mmCIF file of C-alpha atoms in Angstrom:
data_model
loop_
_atom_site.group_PDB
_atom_site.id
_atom_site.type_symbol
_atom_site.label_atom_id
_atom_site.label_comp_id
_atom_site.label_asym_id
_atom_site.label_seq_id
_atom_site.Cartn_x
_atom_site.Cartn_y
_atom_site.Cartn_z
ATOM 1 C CA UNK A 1 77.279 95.040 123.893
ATOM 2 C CA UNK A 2 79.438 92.406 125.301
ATOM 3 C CA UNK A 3 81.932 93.209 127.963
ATOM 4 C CA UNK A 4 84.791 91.659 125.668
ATOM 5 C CA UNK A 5 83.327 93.642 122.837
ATOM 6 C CA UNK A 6 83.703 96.433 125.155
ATOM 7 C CA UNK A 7 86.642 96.024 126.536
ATOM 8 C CA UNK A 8 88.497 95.814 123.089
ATOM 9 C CA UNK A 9 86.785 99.654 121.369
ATOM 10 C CA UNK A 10 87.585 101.219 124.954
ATOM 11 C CA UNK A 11 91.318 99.413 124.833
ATOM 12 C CA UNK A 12 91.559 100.585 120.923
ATOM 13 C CA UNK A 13 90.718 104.495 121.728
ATOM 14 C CA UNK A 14 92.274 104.447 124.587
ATOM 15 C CA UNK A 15 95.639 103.496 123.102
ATOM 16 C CA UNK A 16 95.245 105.053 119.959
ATOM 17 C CA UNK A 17 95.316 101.241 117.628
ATOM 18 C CA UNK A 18 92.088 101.712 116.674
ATOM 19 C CA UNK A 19 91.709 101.911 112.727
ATOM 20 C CA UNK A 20 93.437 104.980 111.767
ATOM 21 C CA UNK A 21 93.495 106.459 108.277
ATOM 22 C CA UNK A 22 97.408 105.924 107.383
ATOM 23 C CA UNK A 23 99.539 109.011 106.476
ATOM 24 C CA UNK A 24 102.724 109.730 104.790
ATOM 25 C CA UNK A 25 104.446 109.298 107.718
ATOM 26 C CA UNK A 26 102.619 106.864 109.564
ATOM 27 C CA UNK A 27 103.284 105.000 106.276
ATOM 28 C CA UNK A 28 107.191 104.792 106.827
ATOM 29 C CA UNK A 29 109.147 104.368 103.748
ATOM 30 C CA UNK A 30 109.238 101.513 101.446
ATOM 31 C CA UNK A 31 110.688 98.187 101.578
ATOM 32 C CA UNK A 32 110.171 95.452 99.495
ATOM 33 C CA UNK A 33 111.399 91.924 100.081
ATOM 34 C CA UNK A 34 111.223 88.898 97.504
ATOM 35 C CA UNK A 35 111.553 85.340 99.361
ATOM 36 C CA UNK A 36 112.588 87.393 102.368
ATOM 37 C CA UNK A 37 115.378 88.983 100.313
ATOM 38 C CA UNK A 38 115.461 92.933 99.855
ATOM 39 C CA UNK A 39 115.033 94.750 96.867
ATOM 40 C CA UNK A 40 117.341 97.711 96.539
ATOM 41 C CA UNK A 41 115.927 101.327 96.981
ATOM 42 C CA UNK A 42 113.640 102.478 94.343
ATOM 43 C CA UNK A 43 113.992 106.671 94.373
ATOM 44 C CA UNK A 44 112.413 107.535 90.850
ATOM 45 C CA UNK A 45 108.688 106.969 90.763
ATOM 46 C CA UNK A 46 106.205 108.167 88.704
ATOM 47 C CA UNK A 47 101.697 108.437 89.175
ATOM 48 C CA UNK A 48 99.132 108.153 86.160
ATOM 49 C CA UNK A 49 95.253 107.872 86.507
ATOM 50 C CA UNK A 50 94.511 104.776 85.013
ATOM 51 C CA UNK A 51 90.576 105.339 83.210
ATOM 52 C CA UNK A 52 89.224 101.940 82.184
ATOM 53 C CA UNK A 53 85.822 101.651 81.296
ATOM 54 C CA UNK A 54 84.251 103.986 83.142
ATOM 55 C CA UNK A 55 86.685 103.277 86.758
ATOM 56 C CA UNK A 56 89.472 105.221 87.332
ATOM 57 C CA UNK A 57 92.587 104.551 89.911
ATOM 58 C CA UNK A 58 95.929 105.807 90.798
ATOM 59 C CA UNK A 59 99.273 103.865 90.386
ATOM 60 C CA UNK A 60 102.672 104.891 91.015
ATOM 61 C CA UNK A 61 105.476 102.706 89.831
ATOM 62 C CA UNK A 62 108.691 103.006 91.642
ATOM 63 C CA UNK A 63 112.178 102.421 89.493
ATOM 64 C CA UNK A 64 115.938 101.368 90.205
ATOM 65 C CA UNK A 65 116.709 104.059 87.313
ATOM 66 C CA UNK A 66 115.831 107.359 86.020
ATOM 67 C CA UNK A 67 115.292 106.437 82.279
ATOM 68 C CA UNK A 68 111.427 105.887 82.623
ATOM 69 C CA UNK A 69 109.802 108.959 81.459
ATOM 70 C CA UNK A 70 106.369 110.559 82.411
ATOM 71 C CA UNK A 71 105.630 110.371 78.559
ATOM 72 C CA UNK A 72 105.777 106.917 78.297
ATOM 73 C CA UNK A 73 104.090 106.114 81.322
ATOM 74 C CA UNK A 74 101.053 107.730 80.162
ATOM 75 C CA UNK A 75 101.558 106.237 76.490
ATOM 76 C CA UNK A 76 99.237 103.588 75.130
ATOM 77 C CA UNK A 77 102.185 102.289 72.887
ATOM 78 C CA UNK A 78 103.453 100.843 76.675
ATOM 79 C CA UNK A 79 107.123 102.047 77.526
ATOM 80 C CA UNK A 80 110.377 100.518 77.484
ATOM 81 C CA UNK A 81 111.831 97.840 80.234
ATOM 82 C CA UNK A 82 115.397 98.975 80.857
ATOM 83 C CA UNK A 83 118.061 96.196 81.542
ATOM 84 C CA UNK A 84 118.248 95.382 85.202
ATOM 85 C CA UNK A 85 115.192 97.297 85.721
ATOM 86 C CA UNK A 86 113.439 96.738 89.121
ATOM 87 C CA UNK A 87 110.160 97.934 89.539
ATOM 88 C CA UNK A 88 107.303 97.977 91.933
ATOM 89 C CA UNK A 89 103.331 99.583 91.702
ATOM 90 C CA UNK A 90 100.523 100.148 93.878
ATOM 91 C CA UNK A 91 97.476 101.474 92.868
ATOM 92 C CA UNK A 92 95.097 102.993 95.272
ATOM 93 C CA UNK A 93 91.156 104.885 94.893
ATOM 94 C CA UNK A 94 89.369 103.092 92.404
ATOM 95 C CA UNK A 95 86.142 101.027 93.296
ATOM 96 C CA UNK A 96 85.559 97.257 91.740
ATOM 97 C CA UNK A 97 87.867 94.386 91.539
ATOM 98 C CA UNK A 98 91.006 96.547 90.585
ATOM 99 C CA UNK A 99 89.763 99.301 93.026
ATOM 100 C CA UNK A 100 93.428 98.705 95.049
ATOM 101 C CA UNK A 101 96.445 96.371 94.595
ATOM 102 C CA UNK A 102 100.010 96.003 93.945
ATOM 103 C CA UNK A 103 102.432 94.925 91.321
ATOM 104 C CA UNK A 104 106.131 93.656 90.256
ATOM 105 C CA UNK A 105 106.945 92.734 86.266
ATOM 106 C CA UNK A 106 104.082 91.531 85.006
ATOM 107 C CA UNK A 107 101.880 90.292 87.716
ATOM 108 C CA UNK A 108 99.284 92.233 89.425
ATOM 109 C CA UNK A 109 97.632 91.558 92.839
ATOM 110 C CA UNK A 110 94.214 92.964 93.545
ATOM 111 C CA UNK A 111 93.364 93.536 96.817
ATOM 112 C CA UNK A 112 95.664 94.244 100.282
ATOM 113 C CA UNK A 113 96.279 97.315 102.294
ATOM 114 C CA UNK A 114 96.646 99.942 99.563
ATOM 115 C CA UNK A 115 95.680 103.863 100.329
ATOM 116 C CA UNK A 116 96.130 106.682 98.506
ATOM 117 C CA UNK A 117 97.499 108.815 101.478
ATOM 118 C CA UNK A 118 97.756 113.008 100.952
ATOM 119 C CA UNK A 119 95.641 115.044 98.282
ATOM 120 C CA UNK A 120 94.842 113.593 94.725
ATOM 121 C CA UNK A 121 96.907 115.422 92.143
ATOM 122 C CA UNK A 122 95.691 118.241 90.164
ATOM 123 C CA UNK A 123 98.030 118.771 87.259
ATOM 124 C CA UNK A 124 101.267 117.273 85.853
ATOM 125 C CA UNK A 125 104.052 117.400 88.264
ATOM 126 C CA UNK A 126 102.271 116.914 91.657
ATOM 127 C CA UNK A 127 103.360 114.109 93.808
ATOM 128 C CA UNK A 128 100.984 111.561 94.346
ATOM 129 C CA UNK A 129 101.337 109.059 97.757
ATOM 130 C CA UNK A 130 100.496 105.486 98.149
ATOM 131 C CA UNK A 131 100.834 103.786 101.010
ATOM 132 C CA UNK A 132 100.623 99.632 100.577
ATOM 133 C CA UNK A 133 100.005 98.605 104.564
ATOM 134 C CA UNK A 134 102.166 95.156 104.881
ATOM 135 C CA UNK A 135 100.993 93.825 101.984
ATOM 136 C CA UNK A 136 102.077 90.206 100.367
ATOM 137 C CA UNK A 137 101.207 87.933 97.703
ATOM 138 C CA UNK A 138 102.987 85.541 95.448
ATOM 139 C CA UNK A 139 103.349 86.220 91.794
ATOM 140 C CA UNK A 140 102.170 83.594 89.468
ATOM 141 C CA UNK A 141 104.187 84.191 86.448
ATOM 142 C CA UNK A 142 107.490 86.664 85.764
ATOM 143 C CA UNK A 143 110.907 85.638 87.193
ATOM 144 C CA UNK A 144 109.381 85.388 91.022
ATOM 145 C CA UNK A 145 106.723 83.274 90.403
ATOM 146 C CA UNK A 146 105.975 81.379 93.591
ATOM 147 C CA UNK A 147 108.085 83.711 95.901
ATOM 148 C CA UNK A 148 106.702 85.184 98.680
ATOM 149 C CA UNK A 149 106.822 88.782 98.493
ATOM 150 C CA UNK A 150 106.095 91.710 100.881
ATOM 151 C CA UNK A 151 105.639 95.434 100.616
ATOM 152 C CA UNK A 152 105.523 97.569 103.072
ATOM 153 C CA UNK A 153 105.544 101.745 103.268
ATOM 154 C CA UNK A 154 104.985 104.674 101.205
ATOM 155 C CA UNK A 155 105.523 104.285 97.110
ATOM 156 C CA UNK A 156 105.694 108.272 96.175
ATOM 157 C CA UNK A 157 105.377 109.395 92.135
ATOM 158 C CA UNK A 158 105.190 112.641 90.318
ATOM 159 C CA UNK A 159 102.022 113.088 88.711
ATOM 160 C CA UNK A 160 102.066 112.556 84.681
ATOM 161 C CA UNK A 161 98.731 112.623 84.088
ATOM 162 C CA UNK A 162 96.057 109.446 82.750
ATOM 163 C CA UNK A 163 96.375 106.935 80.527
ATOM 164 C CA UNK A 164 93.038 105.485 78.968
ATOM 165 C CA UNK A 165 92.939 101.514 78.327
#
């Protein structure tokens, strides 16, 4: 091993940078910026197990309102977009292409920092936890097409069960 190869694992575990599983609170809470511009806080989230073709994920979605329900987020029929809605997703656990990723309207980024942090849920009602790690991308379609956006921190969802595509 070389001494610079050395010198960087004994560094890393000496002051704890190595690479650590995230947490919850490692994770820090969410913040989402669009062309370097906040969004406002997103309290109301929901989780689903997404089952396509055989893979399976978690998303949570995270809302500006509290008119999303759990039914239609688990509803093949799709669910309603609420005027002045903002939204964000992650989606965390899966393994393929869409194995991790994020989301805002109707563009979807595979890939990034994405981690189901905390215990997979069990039944309807559990809160699920993803953490997207400093994540950006820029949407190619949807109102911020071309805009740099970042997310950063903890997206957290009650558990509504899975939605087959």
């Amino acid at each position: 091993m070389s001494k610079l190869v050395l010198c960087c694992v004994l560094a890393a575990s000496l002051l704890g940078c190595g690479n650590k599983e995230k947490t919850a609170e490692s994770c820090g809470p969410l913040t989402v910026t669009i062309d370097g511009k906040p969004l406002p806080a997103m309290p109301n989230g929901f989780a689903r197990k997404n089952i396509m073709q055989g893979d399976s994920n978690y998303e949570i979605e995270v809302f500006n309102h509290a008119k999303t329900t759990c039914e239609e987020m688990v509803s093949n029929k799709g669910r309603n977009v609420h005027e002045g809605e903002v939204s964000v997703r992650a989606f965390a656990g899966g393994e393929g292409m869409m194995a991790k990723g994020v989301g805002i309207e109707s563009h979807t980024q595979a890939g990034g920092n994405v981690y189901i942090v905390g215990p997979k849920p069990k039944a309807a009602g559990d809160v699920v936890q993803i953490c997207a790690d400093n994540v950006s991308f820029k949407p190619h379609m949807g109102s911020n097409q071309n805009k740099p956006i970042k997310m950063n921190g903890l997206l957290t969802g009650k558990y509504c069960g899975e939605m087959k595509f």
